[in-house]
């Protein structure tokens, strides 16, 4: 919604989110590469696009479809003060409550998202219900390009377009990576924007790490009437931390011993210093 | 609590149940997957269109959109054939509708999600693909789910009315088309989990659910003519069930038969066997229902005869066990 802050302010938040991802995942491993790559989307979404309510939460609703990417939400909501880093350091610990892939009802998680491809339909049902109630709340659903291989995604997209849900915005993490390799090799999903256009969406393909483009596209989605919006965000694993991207470009799950966490943290510290100097 | 006198037939139970409920409760949305006419959702669709939502021929979408509608503050009642709403969309039923409420989840009392499966078991004429002979067992395996198999329009109506006030997932088997009115609405009060003694007697104990209770009542009339003593317990709720009521009934008899429009594995017969086995030292339990092999297709009377579930054969089989 364009709060009174600069692109650099949001870039700094994204860098802090990346630092949080590393700090959480270095404890016992996790989906660090995804969380790092999604940090700019998270900063734009949680710190600019979604409108705060009077109770310290959000008027708009965010549905995470891909449970693996929960690390993004944790790291962002730590920066907003909704989660404590001390708690998040127990991510993925036996007996802990910070699930690696959370269950419906945990703060920040509207659905149980570990079974992939079920967010697009649930967010569409949520958007339909909110519109039916006369609510002005918008619904955002993040899912991955790998999930596009699930039939349920396209059933949900067909419903969203048929119902002209212009309060719904899909955010596709188009990282060309799934559990067993590149999506292009496992089961090609491109051209993603054309597929959504064919289903009745307005769509735009952008860089998922360009804050200006992210904000402009959220503006465009909000201004779009009569159809839902799909923003296809091109990302690559570890975007924003070059040394880790070079070290482990094909990461799916990053084990504790798989990367040099200190090197990654040092790069983020340098990034933050450079951004501070720009401000 | 049974009606006496000439038997009345309700030609479209759910059309009235859904219309009356939606007229009273503006927060209820009846959902369809291109089968509204075939699940008898006609008046709501035509007269209360804001409370009807069709997702097209897509059962996974039916249940996942429904779960989203529930999170948006409405109470979805997803309707479809029993075979599709369970088999075709089991993960969506379990994860989207069924993982947000009760012990082991993050919410003691999460959103209400209702699913109704019509033409269950051999109530559908098209064999194999259209016949859900395992739906009760599938949903019974979902933690915290409520599972109800009503016997007639009266307990069907009561179950639907109760379900919209229950947190979490409730699965109900629906009656479609000409359905006999058997329970007296003035004397029957539905409570989730409660069992109902439809006939008190000495001899063999019959435990039944859903269409199985209709069949059991037909057999009961013949057994009475033949002087075969028996009692009859109707169990509309398979989960959560009052185990003590089933155990008390079972242990009051030397022989128990169960009757259901469902495979004799994982449904009512299995439930009763599990309960009695947990106590130990109980009566022998003989399970009547659909075998664990593909049932034939055709009209319901034809299939019942083929499977030995017509009134005459059923009475004979019960009498043989009793002897």
Coordinates of C-alpha atoms in Angstrom, one line a residue, chain A residues 34-262:
Chain A
X34 CA 14.4 -20.7 -0.1
X35 CA 14.0 -18.3 2.8
X36 CA 17.0 -16.2 1.7
X37 CA 15.7 -16.0 -1.9
X38 CA 12.2 -14.9 -0.7
X39 CA 13.4 -12.2 1.6
X40 CA 12.7 -9.3 -0.7
X41 CA 9.1 -10.6 -1.4
X42 CA 8.7 -11.0 2.4
X43 CA 9.9 -7.4 3.1
X44 CA 7.6 -6.0 0.4
X45 CA 4.6 -8.1 1.6
X46 CA 4.9 -7.8 5.4
X47 CA 6.4 -4.3 5.6
X48 CA 4.6 -2.5 2.8
X49 CA 1.8 -4.2 1.0
X50 CA -0.3 -5.8 3.7
X51 CA -2.1 -3.2 5.8
X52 CA -1.8 -3.4 9.5
X53 CA -5.0 -3.7 11.6
X54 CA -5.7 -2.2 15.0
X55 CA -4.7 -5.3 16.9
X56 CA -1.0 -5.5 15.8
X57 CA -1.7 -7.9 13.0
X58 CA -2.8 -7.4 9.4
X59 CA -6.1 -6.5 7.7
X60 CA -5.1 -8.4 4.6
X61 CA -4.5 -12.2 4.6
X62 CA -1.5 -14.1 3.6
X63 CA -1.8 -17.8 2.7
X64 CA 1.5 -19.7 2.4
X65 CA 0.9 -22.7 0.2
X66 CA 4.4 -24.1 0.3
X67 CA 5.1 -25.3 3.8
X68 CA 8.9 -25.4 3.1
X69 CA 8.9 -21.6 2.7
X70 CA 7.6 -21.1 6.3
X71 CA 11.2 -20.0 7.1
X72 CA 10.5 -16.8 5.1
X73 CA 7.5 -16.0 7.3
X74 CA 9.3 -16.8 10.5
X75 CA 12.2 -14.6 9.6
X76 CA 10.0 -11.7 8.5
X77 CA 7.7 -11.9 11.6
X78 CA 10.8 -12.0 13.8
X79 CA 11.8 -8.6 12.3
X80 CA 8.2 -7.3 12.9
X81 CA 8.4 -8.5 16.5
X82 CA 5.7 -11.1 16.2
X83 CA 8.1 -14.0 16.8
X84 CA 11.1 -14.0 19.2
X85 CA 14.4 -15.2 17.7
X86 CA 15.0 -17.3 20.8
X87 CA 11.9 -19.3 20.0
X88 CA 12.8 -19.5 16.3
X89 CA 16.2 -20.9 17.1
X90 CA 14.2 -24.0 18.1
X91 CA 12.9 -24.4 14.5
X92 CA 13.0 -28.0 13.5
X93 CA 13.9 -29.1 17.1
X94 CA 12.5 -32.4 18.5
X95 CA 9.7 -31.5 20.9
X96 CA 9.6 -27.8 19.8
X97 CA 6.6 -25.9 18.7
X98 CA 8.2 -24.0 15.8
X99 CA 7.3 -26.5 13.1
X100 CA 9.5 -26.5 10.0
X101 CA 6.2 -26.8 8.0
X102 CA 3.5 -25.3 10.2
X103 CA -0.1 -26.4 10.9
X104 CA -3.1 -24.2 10.4
X105 CA -3.7 -21.7 13.2
X106 CA -0.1 -21.0 14.1
X107 CA 0.6 -17.3 14.0
X108 CA 1.2 -16.3 10.3
X109 CA -0.1 -19.6 8.9
X110 CA -3.6 -19.7 7.6
X111 CA -3.5 -23.3 6.3
X112 CA -1.7 -26.6 6.8
X113 CA 0.7 -26.3 3.9
X114 CA 2.9 -29.3 3.8
X115 CA 0.8 -31.1 1.2
X116 CA 1.7 -29.0 -1.8
X117 CA -0.7 -27.3 -4.3
X118 CA -3.6 -26.7 -1.9
X119 CA -3.0 -23.0 -1.2
X120 CA -4.3 -21.5 -4.5
X121 CA -7.8 -23.1 -3.9
X122 CA -7.9 -22.3 -0.2
X123 CA -6.9 -18.7 -0.8
X124 CA -9.5 -18.4 -3.5
X125 CA -12.2 -19.7 -1.2
X126 CA -11.0 -17.2 1.5
X127 CA -11.1 -14.4 -1.1
X128 CA -14.6 -15.4 -2.2
X129 CA -15.8 -15.4 1.5
X130 CA -14.3 -12.0 2.3
X131 CA -15.8 -10.4 -0.8
X132 CA -19.2 -12.0 0.0
X133 CA -19.0 -10.3 3.4
X134 CA -18.2 -7.0 1.9
X135 CA -14.7 -6.9 3.4
X136 CA -12.0 -4.9 1.6
X137 CA -9.3 -7.3 2.8
X138 CA -7.0 -8.6 0.1
X139 CA -5.7 -12.1 -0.1
X140 CA -2.1 -13.0 -1.1
X141 CA -1.0 -16.6 -1.7
X142 CA 2.6 -17.6 -2.2
X143 CA 3.4 -20.9 -4.0
X144 CA 6.2 -22.3 -6.0
X145 CA 6.7 -23.1 -9.6
X146 CA 7.1 -26.8 -8.7
X147 CA 3.6 -26.7 -7.2
X148 CA 2.3 -25.8 -10.7
X149 CA 2.6 -29.5 -11.4
X150 CA -0.2 -30.2 -9.0
X151 CA -3.6 -30.3 -10.7
X152 CA -5.3 -28.7 -7.7
X153 CA -3.4 -25.4 -8.4
X154 CA -5.2 -25.1 -11.8
X155 CA -8.6 -26.0 -10.4
X156 CA -8.1 -23.2 -7.9
X157 CA -7.0 -20.8 -10.6
X158 CA -10.0 -21.6 -12.8
X159 CA -12.3 -21.0 -9.8
X160 CA -10.6 -17.7 -8.9
X161 CA -10.8 -16.4 -12.5
X162 CA -14.4 -17.6 -12.9
X163 CA -15.4 -15.8 -9.8
X164 CA -13.5 -12.6 -10.9
X165 CA -11.7 -12.5 -7.5
X166 CA -9.8 -9.2 -8.0
X167 CA -9.1 -9.2 -4.2
X168 CA -6.8 -12.2 -4.8
X169 CA -3.1 -12.0 -5.8
X170 CA -1.0 -15.1 -6.4
X171 CA 2.7 -14.8 -5.9
X172 CA 4.6 -17.5 -7.7
X173 CA 8.2 -18.2 -6.5
X174 CA 9.5 -19.1 -10.0
X175 CA 12.9 -20.5 -8.9
X176 CA 13.2 -23.4 -11.4
X177 CA 14.0 -25.7 -8.6
X178 CA 12.2 -28.6 -7.0
X179 CA 13.1 -31.6 -4.8
X180 CA 14.8 -33.6 -7.5
X181 CA 16.2 -30.9 -9.8
X182 CA 15.3 -28.1 -12.1
X183 CA 11.6 -27.8 -12.9
X184 CA 12.6 -27.4 -16.6
X185 CA 14.1 -30.9 -16.4
X186 CA 11.6 -32.7 -14.1
X187 CA 8.4 -31.4 -15.6
X188 CA 8.4 -28.1 -17.5
X189 CA 6.0 -25.4 -16.2
X190 CA 6.9 -22.5 -18.4
X191 CA 5.5 -20.3 -19.9
X192 CA 4.0 -19.5 -16.5
X193 CA 2.6 -16.0 -17.2
X194 CA 0.9 -17.2 -20.4
X195 CA -0.7 -20.1 -18.5
X196 CA -2.2 -17.8 -15.9
X197 CA -3.3 -15.3 -18.6
X198 CA -5.0 -18.2 -20.4
X199 CA -6.8 -19.1 -17.2
X200 CA -8.2 -15.5 -16.9
X201 CA -5.7 -13.8 -14.7
X202 CA -3.8 -10.6 -15.3
X203 CA -0.1 -11.6 -14.9
X204 CA 3.3 -10.0 -14.7
X205 CA 6.7 -11.6 -14.6
X206 CA 9.2 -9.7 -12.5
X207 CA 12.5 -10.2 -10.7
X208 CA 11.6 -11.5 -7.2
X209 CA 14.6 -9.6 -5.8
X210 CA 14.0 -6.1 -7.2
X211 CA 12.1 -4.2 -4.5
X212 CA 11.0 -1.4 -6.9
X213 CA 9.5 -4.0 -9.3
X214 CA 7.8 -5.8 -6.4
X215 CA 6.1 -2.7 -5.1
X216 CA 5.1 -1.5 -8.6
X217 CA 3.6 -4.9 -9.3
X218 CA 1.7 -5.0 -6.0
X219 CA 0.3 -1.6 -7.0
X220 CA -0.7 -3.0 -10.4
X221 CA -2.4 -6.0 -8.7
X222 CA -4.4 -3.8 -6.4
X223 CA -5.5 -1.6 -9.3
X224 CA -6.6 -4.6 -11.4
X225 CA -10.4 -5.0 -11.4
X226 CA -12.6 -7.9 -12.5
X227 CA -9.8 -10.6 -12.5
X228 CA -7.3 -12.1 -10.1
X229 CA -3.6 -11.3 -10.5
X230 CA -0.6 -13.5 -10.7
X231 CA 2.8 -12.1 -10.1
X232 CA 5.5 -14.5 -11.3
X233 CA 8.6 -13.7 -9.4
X234 CA 11.8 -15.1 -10.9
X235 CA 14.2 -16.1 -8.2
X236 CA 17.1 -18.4 -7.7
X237 CA 18.0 -20.2 -4.5
X238 CA 20.1 -18.1 -2.1
X239 CA 19.5 -14.9 -4.1
X240 CA 21.1 -12.0 -2.1
X241 CA 23.9 -14.1 -0.6
X242 CA 26.4 -14.7 -3.4
X243 CA 28.9 -16.9 -1.5
X244 CA 26.2 -19.4 -0.5
X245 CA 24.7 -19.4 -4.0
X246 CA 28.1 -20.3 -5.4
X247 CA 28.7 -22.9 -2.7
X248 CA 25.4 -24.8 -2.9
X249 CA 23.4 -23.7 -5.9
X250 CA 21.2 -26.8 -5.9
X251 CA 20.2 -26.8 -2.3
X252 CA 16.7 -28.2 -1.4
X253 CA 17.1 -28.8 2.3
X254 CA 20.3 -27.3 3.6
X255 CA 21.9 -29.5 6.3
X256 CA 23.7 -27.8 9.2
X257 CA 27.1 -28.9 8.0
X258 CA 26.4 -28.2 4.3
X259 CA 27.4 -24.5 4.1
X260 CA 29.6 -22.0 5.9
X261 CA 27.0 -20.0 7.8
X262 CA 29.6 -17.5 9.1

